[in-house]
Amino acid sequence: MTDEAMSPLRRRMIEDMTIRKLAPKTQQGYIRTVKNLAAFLGRSPDTASFEDVRRFQLHLAANGADTPTRNHTVSALRFFFRVTLKRYAIVEHTHFIHELRKLPVVLSPEEVARLLDAAPGLKYRAALSVAYGAGLRAAEVVSLKVSDIDSKRMLIRVEQGKGRKDRNVMLSPHLLDLLRAWWRAARPQGWLFPGRDPVQPMTTRQLNRACHAAAHLAEINKRVSLHTLRHSFATHLLEQHTDIRVIQVLLGHAKLDNTALYTRVATKMISEVMSKARRACRARLWRSRVSSATTDRRGVKPTLAM
């Protein structure tokens, strides 16, 4: 939308978001939410009452909006009413939804190998391999540039990941070989994984579709998404006894609690713990039996004859 066609209210909200350095995607999402509120009301959103906002949230729930969508709506409305309009009373009556965190779907190493082998072409195989081999989010994979691959230090630089933070992640020799094969085949110049228009990167939708197609061809009967590869990366590292704080850094998690979730799905670790528990239980039982065998009925241990 041009400046001429933009309403003063929208321009003010964009300025407020720009001053606070909100990410471009966050700004787009907030503007879209306020537009949806205006469409629902049939009038300017700055005239909304608390009851109007409540009806809008009920409308989202009735139409099957998921929890992340509804929580994003609350974030957008809070910013709009608190920062742009200074209408704090409405903000006080908007609430986030808190749900119990579900365990992530995780693939076995064999399933990951089958999925990558079934990827539709070298470009998507390389992109999906980066998602698993470096534990990246979809947006981070498609945002990679050729210059982000540091073969000397065996690192991949992730710029402006979630939370607008830069970080370095691991680059295995196998993944480097695959990326080199992709580079020799396509010679990408800017974006590592360009889209149909080489000036633009591959979209996250294209990458997710490729992931779904590969999972279908590999006959993996799980609900697989691109994020499943990231979950699998973290879980497999845990099962190899990698320090959880190292995994936190590699994933770019701000809180260790987010990383700790993977300890609940690391089945190899759970099996090892159960195995150790069984061995300890058997050892205690054996010691108990030995102790009973060496004690007479009166509770006196016999002495050895000299």
PDB file of C-alpha atoms in Angstrom:
ATOM      1  CA  MET A   1       0.000   0.000   0.000  1.00  0.00           C
ATOM      2  CA  THR A   2       1.329   3.461  -0.937  1.00  0.00           C
ATOM      3  CA  ASP A   3       1.699   6.268   1.571  1.00  0.00           C
ATOM      4  CA  GLU A   4      -1.137   8.144  -0.198  1.00  0.00           C
ATOM      5  CA  ALA A   5      -3.561   5.230   0.312  1.00  0.00           C
ATOM      6  CA  MET A   6      -2.461   4.509   3.883  1.00  0.00           C
ATOM      7  CA  SER A   7      -4.697   5.786   6.656  1.00  0.00           C
ATOM      8  CA  PRO A   8      -3.180   8.018   9.356  1.00  0.00           C
ATOM      9  CA  LEU A   9      -4.059   5.357  11.949  1.00  0.00           C
ATOM     10  CA  ARG A  10      -2.166   2.630  10.120  1.00  0.00           C
ATOM     11  CA  ARG A  11       0.779   4.936   9.481  1.00  0.00           C
ATOM     12  CA  ARG A  12       0.890   5.772  13.201  1.00  0.00           C
ATOM     13  CA  MET A  13       0.858   2.088  14.158  1.00  0.00           C
ATOM     14  CA  ILE A  14       3.657   1.300  11.683  1.00  0.00           C
ATOM     15  CA  GLU A  15       5.703   4.179  13.090  1.00  0.00           C
ATOM     16  CA  ASP A  16       5.141   2.861  16.632  1.00  0.00           C
ATOM     17  CA  MET A  17       6.330  -0.600  15.571  1.00  0.00           C
ATOM     18  CA  THR A  18       9.322   0.815  13.697  1.00  0.00           C
ATOM     19  CA  ILE A  19      10.435   2.865  16.711  1.00  0.00           C
ATOM     20  CA  ARG A  20      10.374  -0.326  18.798  1.00  0.00           C
ATOM     21  CA  LYS A  21      12.258  -2.273  16.095  1.00  0.00           C
ATOM     22  CA  LEU A  22       9.644  -4.960  15.678  1.00  0.00           C
ATOM     23  CA  ALA A  23      10.623  -7.483  13.016  1.00  0.00           C
ATOM     24  CA  PRO A  24       9.072  -6.949   9.547  1.00  0.00           C
ATOM     25  CA  LYS A  25       7.066 -10.190   9.780  1.00  0.00           C
ATOM     26  CA  THR A  26       5.766  -9.175  13.196  1.00  0.00           C
ATOM     27  CA  GLN A  27       4.694  -5.807  11.818  1.00  0.00           C
ATOM     28  CA  GLN A  28       2.915  -7.456   8.891  1.00  0.00           C
ATOM     29  CA  GLY A  29       1.120  -9.844  11.238  1.00  0.00           C
ATOM     30  CA  TYR A  30       0.000  -7.059  13.577  1.00  0.00           C
ATOM     31  CA  ILE A  31      -1.315  -4.932  10.697  1.00  0.00           C
ATOM     32  CA  ARG A  32      -3.167  -7.948   9.283  1.00  0.00           C
ATOM     33  CA  THR A  33      -4.808  -8.603  12.659  1.00  0.00           C
ATOM     34  CA  VAL A  34      -6.028  -5.018  13.006  1.00  0.00           C
ATOM     35  CA  LYS A  35      -7.354  -5.138   9.423  1.00  0.00           C
ATOM     36  CA  ASN A  36      -9.257  -8.309  10.310  1.00  0.00           C
ATOM     37  CA  LEU A  37     -10.725  -6.573  13.358  1.00  0.00           C
ATOM     38  CA  ALA A  38     -11.855  -3.652  11.180  1.00  0.00           C
ATOM     39  CA  ALA A  39     -13.434  -6.044   8.661  1.00  0.00           C
ATOM     40  CA  PHE A  40     -15.235  -7.871  11.467  1.00  0.00           C
ATOM     41  CA  LEU A  41     -16.598  -4.619  12.915  1.00  0.00           C
ATOM     42  CA  GLY A  42     -17.345  -2.978   9.591  1.00  0.00           C
ATOM     43  CA  ARG A  43     -15.824   0.273  10.816  1.00  0.00           C
ATOM     44  CA  SER A  44     -12.529   1.803  11.949  1.00  0.00           C
ATOM     45  CA  PRO A  45     -10.805  -0.353  14.605  1.00  0.00           C
ATOM     46  CA  ASP A  46     -10.063   2.660  16.823  1.00  0.00           C
ATOM     47  CA  THR A  47     -13.804   2.830  17.617  1.00  0.00           C
ATOM     48  CA  ALA A  48     -13.826  -0.697  19.060  1.00  0.00           C
ATOM     49  CA  SER A  49     -15.147  -1.214  22.568  1.00  0.00           C
ATOM     50  CA  PHE A  50     -14.158  -3.924  25.007  1.00  0.00           C
ATOM     51  CA  GLU A  51     -17.290  -5.848  24.003  1.00  0.00           C
ATOM     52  CA  ASP A  52     -16.306  -5.551  20.314  1.00  0.00           C
ATOM     53  CA  VAL A  53     -12.878  -7.026  21.019  1.00  0.00           C
ATOM     54  CA  ARG A  54     -14.466  -9.796  23.063  1.00  0.00           C
ATOM     55  CA  ARG A  55     -16.844 -10.656  20.209  1.00  0.00           C
ATOM     56  CA  PHE A  56     -13.903 -10.690  17.784  1.00  0.00           C
ATOM     57  CA  GLN A  57     -12.018 -13.175  19.950  1.00  0.00           C
ATOM     58  CA  LEU A  58     -15.113 -15.370  20.257  1.00  0.00           C
ATOM     59  CA  HIS A  59     -15.454 -15.190  16.475  1.00  0.00           C
ATOM     60  CA  LEU A  60     -11.908 -16.540  16.065  1.00  0.00           C
ATOM     61  CA  ALA A  61     -12.603 -19.367  18.508  1.00  0.00           C
ATOM     62  CA  ALA A  62     -15.864 -20.292  16.775  1.00  0.00           C
ATOM     63  CA  ASN A  63     -14.093 -20.448  13.421  1.00  0.00           C
ATOM     64  CA  GLY A  64     -11.500 -22.911  14.682  1.00  0.00           C
ATOM     65  CA  ALA A  65      -8.480 -20.620  15.001  1.00  0.00           C
ATOM     66  CA  ASP A  66      -5.677 -22.504  16.731  1.00  0.00           C
ATOM     67  CA  THR A  67      -3.987 -21.391  19.934  1.00  0.00           C
ATOM     68  CA  PRO A  68      -0.920 -19.742  18.289  1.00  0.00           C
ATOM     69  CA  THR A  69      -3.209 -17.711  16.002  1.00  0.00           C
ATOM     70  CA  ARG A  70      -5.381 -16.563  18.881  1.00  0.00           C
ATOM     71  CA  ASN A  71      -2.367 -15.666  21.026  1.00  0.00           C
ATOM     72  CA  HIS A  72      -0.823 -13.738  18.116  1.00  0.00           C
ATOM     73  CA  THR A  73      -4.119 -11.856  17.819  1.00  0.00           C
ATOM     74  CA  VAL A  74      -3.928 -10.916  21.509  1.00  0.00           C
ATOM     75  CA  SER A  75      -0.342  -9.666  21.055  1.00  0.00           C
ATOM     76  CA  ALA A  76      -1.354  -7.540  18.069  1.00  0.00           C
ATOM     77  CA  LEU A  77      -4.425  -6.093  19.773  1.00  0.00           C
ATOM     78  CA  ARG A  78      -2.482  -5.316  22.941  1.00  0.00           C
ATOM     79  CA  PHE A  79       0.091  -3.395  20.939  1.00  0.00           C
ATOM     80  CA  PHE A  80      -2.577  -1.536  18.959  1.00  0.00           C
ATOM     81  CA  PHE A  81      -4.672  -0.498  21.962  1.00  0.00           C
ATOM     82  CA  ARG A  82      -1.843   0.049  24.456  1.00  0.00           C
ATOM     83  CA  VAL A  83       0.835   1.701  22.303  1.00  0.00           C
ATOM     84  CA  THR A  84      -0.961   3.313  19.383  1.00  0.00           C
ATOM     85  CA  LEU A  85      -4.311   4.235  20.971  1.00  0.00           C
ATOM     86  CA  LYS A  86      -3.316   4.423  24.675  1.00  0.00           C
ATOM     87  CA  ARG A  87      -6.553   2.632  25.591  1.00  0.00           C
ATOM     88  CA  TYR A  88      -5.277   0.576  28.497  1.00  0.00           C
ATOM     89  CA  ALA A  89      -8.660  -0.634  29.774  1.00  0.00           C
ATOM     90  CA  ILE A  90      -9.144  -2.894  26.758  1.00  0.00           C
ATOM     91  CA  VAL A  91      -5.644  -4.321  27.141  1.00  0.00           C
ATOM     92  CA  GLU A  92      -6.379  -5.405  30.712  1.00  0.00           C
ATOM     93  CA  HIS A  93      -9.206  -7.624  29.480  1.00  0.00           C
ATOM     94  CA  THR A  94      -7.291  -9.493  26.769  1.00  0.00           C
ATOM     95  CA  HIS A  95      -5.744 -12.756  27.854  1.00  0.00           C
ATOM     96  CA  PHE A  96      -3.379 -15.287  26.350  1.00  0.00           C
ATOM     97  CA  ILE A  97      -4.332 -18.948  26.160  1.00  0.00           C
ATOM     98  CA  HIS A  98      -2.070 -21.294  28.088  1.00  0.00           C
ATOM     99  CA  GLU A  99      -2.115 -24.928  27.017  1.00  0.00           C
ATOM    100  CA  LEU A 100      -0.137 -27.896  28.217  1.00  0.00           C
ATOM    101  CA  ARG A 101       2.800 -28.373  25.879  1.00  0.00           C
ATOM    102  CA  LYS A 102       2.474 -31.431  23.690  1.00  0.00           C
ATOM    103  CA  LEU A 103       5.404 -33.721  23.104  1.00  0.00           C
ATOM    104  CA  PRO A 104       6.960 -33.081  19.690  1.00  0.00           C
ATOM    105  CA  VAL A 105       6.889 -35.693  16.945  1.00  0.00           C
ATOM    106  CA  VAL A 106      10.369 -37.153  16.486  1.00  0.00           C
ATOM    107  CA  LEU A 107      11.702 -39.345  13.680  1.00  0.00           C
ATOM    108  CA  SER A 108      14.189 -42.143  14.186  1.00  0.00           C
ATOM    109  CA  PRO A 109      17.566 -41.788  12.404  1.00  0.00           C
ATOM    110  CA  GLU A 110      16.379 -44.400   9.898  1.00  0.00           C
ATOM    111  CA  GLU A 111      13.192 -42.439   9.172  1.00  0.00           C
ATOM    112  CA  VAL A 112      15.200 -39.237   8.699  1.00  0.00           C
ATOM    113  CA  ALA A 113      17.446 -41.005   6.180  1.00  0.00           C
ATOM    114  CA  ARG A 114      14.422 -42.305   4.263  1.00  0.00           C
ATOM    115  CA  LEU A 115      12.815 -38.865   4.197  1.00  0.00           C
ATOM    116  CA  LEU A 116      15.957 -37.140   2.907  1.00  0.00           C
ATOM    117  CA  ASP A 117      16.446 -39.806   0.238  1.00  0.00           C
ATOM    118  CA  ALA A 118      12.856 -39.201  -0.921  1.00  0.00           C
ATOM    119  CA  ALA A 119      13.269 -35.408  -1.236  1.00  0.00           C
ATOM    120  CA  PRO A 120      12.118 -34.066  -4.635  1.00  0.00           C
ATOM    121  CA  GLY A 121      15.443 -33.047  -6.161  1.00  0.00           C
ATOM    122  CA  LEU A 122      18.894 -32.016  -5.014  1.00  0.00           C
ATOM    123  CA  LYS A 123      17.873 -28.516  -3.903  1.00  0.00           C
ATOM    124  CA  TYR A 124      15.183 -29.756  -1.542  1.00  0.00           C
ATOM    125  CA  ARG A 125      17.331 -32.628  -0.328  1.00  0.00           C
ATOM    126  CA  ALA A 126      20.063 -30.141   0.579  1.00  0.00           C
ATOM    127  CA  ALA A 127      17.592 -27.753   2.242  1.00  0.00           C
ATOM    128  CA  LEU A 128      15.930 -30.506   4.279  1.00  0.00           C
ATOM    129  CA  SER A 129      19.358 -31.854   5.227  1.00  0.00           C
ATOM    130  CA  VAL A 130      20.287 -28.415   6.576  1.00  0.00           C
ATOM    131  CA  ALA A 131      17.073 -28.335   8.627  1.00  0.00           C
ATOM    132  CA  TYR A 132      17.969 -31.671  10.221  1.00  0.00           C
ATOM    133  CA  GLY A 133      21.765 -31.484  10.246  1.00  0.00           C
ATOM    134  CA  ALA A 134      21.872 -28.004  11.806  1.00  0.00           C
ATOM    135  CA  GLY A 135      18.523 -27.960  13.616  1.00  0.00           C
ATOM    136  CA  LEU A 136      17.217 -24.877  11.805  1.00  0.00           C
ATOM    137  CA  ARG A 137      13.708 -23.496  11.576  1.00  0.00           C
ATOM    138  CA  ALA A 138      12.048 -23.236   8.160  1.00  0.00           C
ATOM    139  CA  ALA A 139      12.483 -19.449   8.019  1.00  0.00           C
ATOM    140  CA  GLU A 140      16.160 -19.824   8.929  1.00  0.00           C
ATOM    141  CA  VAL A 141      16.787 -22.386   6.176  1.00  0.00           C
ATOM    142  CA  VAL A 142      15.255 -20.297   3.393  1.00  0.00           C
ATOM    143  CA  SER A 143      17.055 -17.152   4.620  1.00  0.00           C
ATOM    144  CA  LEU A 144      20.526 -18.681   4.285  1.00  0.00           C
ATOM    145  CA  LYS A 145      22.962 -17.088   1.862  1.00  0.00           C
ATOM    146  CA  VAL A 146      25.911 -18.750   0.163  1.00  0.00           C
ATOM    147  CA  SER A 147      28.209 -16.565   2.269  1.00  0.00           C
ATOM    148  CA  ASP A 148      26.711 -18.020   5.473  1.00  0.00           C
ATOM    149  CA  ILE A 149      28.479 -21.352   4.881  1.00  0.00           C
ATOM    150  CA  ASP A 150      31.869 -21.233   6.618  1.00  0.00           C
ATOM    151  CA  SER A 151      33.709 -24.336   5.409  1.00  0.00           C
ATOM    152  CA  LYS A 152      36.955 -23.336   7.131  1.00  0.00           C
ATOM    153  CA  ARG A 153      35.447 -23.290  10.613  1.00  0.00           C
ATOM    154  CA  MET A 154      32.750 -25.864   9.703  1.00  0.00           C
ATOM    155  CA  LEU A 155      29.965 -23.534  10.798  1.00  0.00           C
ATOM    156  CA  ILE A 156      26.744 -22.135   9.381  1.00  0.00           C
ATOM    157  CA  ARG A 157      25.935 -18.556  10.334  1.00  0.00           C
ATOM    158  CA  VAL A 158      22.271 -17.918  11.095  1.00  0.00           C
ATOM    159  CA  GLU A 159      21.467 -14.224  10.870  1.00  0.00           C
ATOM    160  CA  GLN A 160      18.474 -12.720  12.651  1.00  0.00           C
ATOM    161  CA  GLY A 161      16.923 -15.997  13.749  1.00  0.00           C
ATOM    162  CA  LYS A 162      13.925 -16.101  16.071  1.00  0.00           C
ATOM    163  CA  GLY A 163      14.231 -13.275  18.563  1.00  0.00           C
ATOM    164  CA  ARG A 164      16.350 -11.393  15.990  1.00  0.00           C
ATOM    165  CA  LYS A 165      19.541 -13.025  17.257  1.00  0.00           C
ATOM    166  CA  ASP A 166      22.533 -14.226  15.245  1.00  0.00           C
ATOM    167  CA  ARG A 167      24.136 -17.569  16.052  1.00  0.00           C
ATOM    168  CA  ASN A 168      26.502 -20.173  14.631  1.00  0.00           C
ATOM    169  CA  VAL A 169      25.444 -23.794  14.173  1.00  0.00           C
ATOM    170  CA  MET A 170      27.314 -26.960  13.298  1.00  0.00           C
ATOM    171  CA  LEU A 171      28.241 -27.968   9.751  1.00  0.00           C
ATOM    172  CA  SER A 172      29.087 -31.654   9.419  1.00  0.00           C
ATOM    173  CA  PRO A 173      31.449 -32.911   6.668  1.00  0.00           C
ATOM    174  CA  HIS A 174      28.581 -34.909   5.140  1.00  0.00           C
ATOM    175  CA  LEU A 175      26.335 -31.834   5.004  1.00  0.00           C
ATOM    176  CA  LEU A 176      29.160 -29.742   3.541  1.00  0.00           C
ATOM    177  CA  ASP A 177      29.662 -32.314   0.765  1.00  0.00           C
ATOM    178  CA  LEU A 178      25.945 -32.193  -0.045  1.00  0.00           C
ATOM    179  CA  LEU A 179      25.900 -28.378  -0.107  1.00  0.00           C
ATOM    180  CA  ARG A 180      28.927 -28.354  -2.396  1.00  0.00           C
ATOM    181  CA  ALA A 181      27.166 -30.773  -4.741  1.00  0.00           C
ATOM    182  CA  TRP A 182      24.144 -28.440  -4.784  1.00  0.00           C
ATOM    183  CA  TRP A 183      26.349 -25.396  -5.417  1.00  0.00           C
ATOM    184  CA  ARG A 184      28.157 -27.106  -8.313  1.00  0.00           C
ATOM    185  CA  ALA A 185      24.825 -28.093  -9.866  1.00  0.00           C
ATOM    186  CA  ALA A 186      23.013 -24.739  -9.549  1.00  0.00           C
ATOM    187  CA  ARG A 187      25.714 -22.131  -8.831  1.00  0.00           C
ATOM    188  CA  PRO A 188      23.496 -20.030  -6.534  1.00  0.00           C
ATOM    189  CA  GLN A 189      24.943 -16.551  -6.092  1.00  0.00           C
ATOM    190  CA  GLY A 190      23.019 -14.812  -3.338  1.00  0.00           C
ATOM    191  CA  TRP A 191      20.456 -17.009  -1.630  1.00  0.00           C
ATOM    192  CA  LEU A 192      21.661 -20.529  -0.930  1.00  0.00           C
ATOM    193  CA  PHE A 193      18.237 -21.874  -1.886  1.00  0.00           C
ATOM    194  CA  PRO A 194      16.701 -19.419  -4.388  1.00  0.00           C
ATOM    195  CA  GLY A 195      13.042 -19.569  -5.321  1.00  0.00           C
ATOM    196  CA  ARG A 196      11.513 -19.690  -8.778  1.00  0.00           C
ATOM    197  CA  ASP A 197      12.685 -16.099  -9.117  1.00  0.00           C
ATOM    198  CA  PRO A 198      16.422 -16.320  -8.292  1.00  0.00           C
ATOM    199  CA  VAL A 199      16.296 -12.827  -6.811  1.00  0.00           C
ATOM    200  CA  GLN A 200      14.027 -14.151  -4.046  1.00  0.00           C
ATOM    201  CA  PRO A 201      14.695 -17.049  -1.660  1.00  0.00           C
ATOM    202  CA  MET A 202      12.678 -20.229  -1.584  1.00  0.00           C
ATOM    203  CA  THR A 203       9.526 -19.727   0.492  1.00  0.00           C
ATOM    204  CA  THR A 204       8.807 -21.583   3.711  1.00  0.00           C
ATOM    205  CA  ARG A 205       5.642 -22.916   2.073  1.00  0.00           C
ATOM    206  CA  GLN A 206       7.665 -24.475  -0.753  1.00  0.00           C
ATOM    207  CA  LEU A 207      10.044 -26.037   1.758  1.00  0.00           C
ATOM    208  CA  ASN A 208       7.226 -27.439   3.900  1.00  0.00           C
ATOM    209  CA  ARG A 209       5.482 -28.870   0.849  1.00  0.00           C
ATOM    210  CA  ALA A 210       8.709 -30.614  -0.156  1.00  0.00           C
ATOM    211  CA  CYS A 211       9.007 -32.024   3.361  1.00  0.00           C
ATOM    212  CA  HIS A 212       5.435 -33.350   3.305  1.00  0.00           C
ATOM    213  CA  ALA A 213       5.972 -34.883  -0.143  1.00  0.00           C
ATOM    214  CA  ALA A 214       9.185 -36.590   0.971  1.00  0.00           C
ATOM    215  CA  ALA A 215       7.526 -37.980   4.113  1.00  0.00           C
ATOM    216  CA  HIS A 216       4.684 -39.366   1.989  1.00  0.00           C
ATOM    217  CA  LEU A 217       7.070 -41.012  -0.497  1.00  0.00           C
ATOM    218  CA  ALA A 218       9.122 -42.431   2.376  1.00  0.00           C
ATOM    219  CA  GLU A 219       5.912 -43.938   3.827  1.00  0.00           C
ATOM    220  CA  ILE A 220       6.444 -42.347   7.223  1.00  0.00           C
ATOM    221  CA  ASN A 221       3.182 -42.693   9.120  1.00  0.00           C
ATOM    222  CA  LYS A 222       3.691 -39.734  11.419  1.00  0.00           C
ATOM    223  CA  ARG A 223       2.548 -36.135  11.276  1.00  0.00           C
ATOM    224  CA  VAL A 224       5.710 -34.707   9.747  1.00  0.00           C
ATOM    225  CA  SER A 225       6.545 -31.049   9.174  1.00  0.00           C
ATOM    226  CA  LEU A 226       9.787 -29.190   8.598  1.00  0.00           C
ATOM    227  CA  HIS A 227       9.939 -28.532  12.348  1.00  0.00           C
ATOM    228  CA  THR A 228       9.908 -32.299  12.930  1.00  0.00           C
ATOM    229  CA  LEU A 229      13.444 -32.409  11.526  1.00  0.00           C
ATOM    230  CA  ARG A 230      14.520 -29.773  14.058  1.00  0.00           C
ATOM    231  CA  HIS A 231      12.894 -31.774  16.870  1.00  0.00           C
ATOM    232  CA  SER A 232      14.670 -34.912  15.652  1.00  0.00           C
ATOM    233  CA  PHE A 233      18.028 -33.109  15.521  1.00  0.00           C
ATOM    234  CA  ALA A 234      17.747 -32.048  19.166  1.00  0.00           C
ATOM    235  CA  THR A 235      16.494 -35.418  20.366  1.00  0.00           C
ATOM    236  CA  HIS A 236      19.223 -37.370  18.588  1.00  0.00           C
ATOM    237  CA  LEU A 237      21.891 -35.091  20.084  1.00  0.00           C
ATOM    238  CA  LEU A 238      20.466 -35.725  23.548  1.00  0.00           C
ATOM    239  CA  GLU A 239      20.530 -39.460  22.928  1.00  0.00           C
ATOM    240  CA  GLN A 240      24.213 -39.113  22.055  1.00  0.00           C
ATOM    241  CA  HIS A 241      24.702 -37.511  25.504  1.00  0.00           C
ATOM    242  CA  THR A 242      25.372 -33.998  24.186  1.00  0.00           C
ATOM    243  CA  ASP A 243      25.157 -31.426  26.992  1.00  0.00           C
ATOM    244  CA  ILE A 244      21.678 -29.904  27.007  1.00  0.00           C
ATOM    245  CA  ARG A 245      23.149 -26.390  27.315  1.00  0.00           C
ATOM    246  CA  VAL A 246      25.064 -26.919  24.071  1.00  0.00           C
ATOM    247  CA  ILE A 247      21.841 -28.016  22.378  1.00  0.00           C
ATOM    248  CA  GLN A 248      20.125 -24.894  23.741  1.00  0.00           C
ATOM    249  CA  VAL A 249      22.723 -22.695  22.031  1.00  0.00           C
ATOM    250  CA  LEU A 250      22.536 -24.628  18.753  1.00  0.00           C
ATOM    251  CA  LEU A 251      18.747 -24.341  18.668  1.00  0.00           C
ATOM    252  CA  GLY A 252      18.782 -20.665  19.618  1.00  0.00           C
ATOM    253  CA  HIS A 253      16.469 -21.195  22.592  1.00  0.00           C
ATOM    254  CA  ALA A 254      16.258 -18.262  24.989  1.00  0.00           C
ATOM    255  CA  LYS A 255      15.144 -20.534  27.848  1.00  0.00           C
ATOM    256  CA  LEU A 256      16.548 -23.897  28.870  1.00  0.00           C
ATOM    257  CA  ASP A 257      12.991 -25.058  29.647  1.00  0.00           C
ATOM    258  CA  ASN A 258      12.247 -25.134  25.923  1.00  0.00           C
ATOM    259  CA  THR A 259      15.213 -27.410  25.279  1.00  0.00           C
ATOM    260  CA  ALA A 260      14.457 -29.621  28.278  1.00  0.00           C
ATOM    261  CA  LEU A 261      11.230 -30.720  26.583  1.00  0.00           C
ATOM    262  CA  TYR A 262      13.295 -33.039  24.377  1.00  0.00           C
ATOM    263  CA  THR A 263      14.378 -35.086  27.377  1.00  0.00           C
ATOM    264  CA  ARG A 264      10.813 -36.400  27.487  1.00  0.00           C
ATOM    265  CA  VAL A 265      11.005 -37.858  23.969  1.00  0.00           C
ATOM    266  CA  ALA A 266      14.598 -39.112  23.900  1.00  0.00           C
ATOM    267  CA  THR A 267      13.544 -42.772  23.879  1.00  0.00           C
ATOM    268  CA  LYS A 268      17.096 -44.105  23.770  1.00  0.00           C
ATOM    269  CA  MET A 269      17.926 -42.174  26.941  1.00  0.00           C
ATOM    270  CA  ILE A 270      14.718 -43.382  28.579  1.00  0.00           C
ATOM    271  CA  SER A 271      15.594 -46.976  27.660  1.00  0.00           C
ATOM    272  CA  GLU A 272      19.093 -46.560  29.081  1.00  0.00           C
ATOM    273  CA  VAL A 273      17.741 -45.129  32.328  1.00  0.00           C
ATOM    274  CA  MET A 274      15.232 -47.976  32.602  1.00  0.00           C
ATOM    275  CA  SER A 275      17.993 -50.503  31.900  1.00  0.00           C
ATOM    276  CA  LYS A 276      20.180 -48.981  34.623  1.00  0.00           C
ATOM    277  CA  ALA A 277      17.232 -48.995  37.018  1.00  0.00           C
ATOM    278  CA  ARG A 278      16.578 -52.679  36.311  1.00  0.00           C
ATOM    279  CA  ARG A 279      20.250 -53.536  36.861  1.00  0.00           C
ATOM    280  CA  ALA A 280      20.277 -51.598  40.128  1.00  0.00           C
ATOM    281  CA  CYS A 281      17.097 -53.345  41.234  1.00  0.00           C
ATOM    282  CA  ARG A 282      18.543 -56.773  40.411  1.00  0.00           C
ATOM    283  CA  ALA A 283      21.759 -55.890  42.272  1.00  0.00           C
ATOM    284  CA  ARG A 284      19.806 -54.874  45.382  1.00  0.00           C
ATOM    285  CA  LEU A 285      17.770 -58.084  45.193  1.00  0.00           C
ATOM    286  CA  TRP A 286      20.928 -60.190  44.823  1.00  0.00           C
ATOM    287  CA  ARG A 287      22.582 -58.478  47.810  1.00  0.00           C
ATOM    288  CA  SER A 288      19.447 -59.066  49.856  1.00  0.00           C
ATOM    289  CA  ARG A 289      19.435 -62.767  49.004  1.00  0.00           C
ATOM    290  CA  VAL A 290      23.145 -63.118  49.792  1.00  0.00           C
ATOM    291  CA  SER A 291      22.619 -61.399  53.123  1.00  0.00           C
ATOM    292  CA  SER A 292      19.744 -63.755  53.968  1.00  0.00           C
ATOM    293  CA  ALA A 293      21.772 -66.816  53.011  1.00  0.00           C
ATOM    294  CA  THR A 294      24.659 -65.848  55.287  1.00  0.00           C
ATOM    295  CA  THR A 295      22.497 -65.221  58.358  1.00  0.00           C
ATOM    296  CA  ASP A 296      21.054 -68.067  60.496  1.00  0.00           C
ATOM    297  CA  ARG A 297      17.479 -68.132  61.738  1.00  0.00           C
ATOM    298  CA  ARG A 298      18.439 -66.440  65.009  1.00  0.00           C
ATOM    299  CA  GLY A 299      19.845 -63.484  63.051  1.00  0.00           C
ATOM    300  CA  VAL A 300      23.471 -64.366  63.873  1.00  0.00           C
ATOM    301  CA  LYS A 301      26.030 -64.544  61.094  1.00  0.00           C
ATOM    302  CA  PRO A 302      28.138 -67.751  61.362  1.00  0.00           C
ATOM    303  CA  THR A 303      31.893 -67.443  61.756  1.00  0.00           C
ATOM    304  CA  LEU A 304      34.329 -69.339  59.579  1.00  0.00           C
ATOM    305  CA  ALA A 305      36.112 -72.284  61.255  1.00  0.00           C
ATOM    306  CA  MET A 306      39.874 -71.891  61.456  1.00  0.00           C
TER     307      MET A 306
END
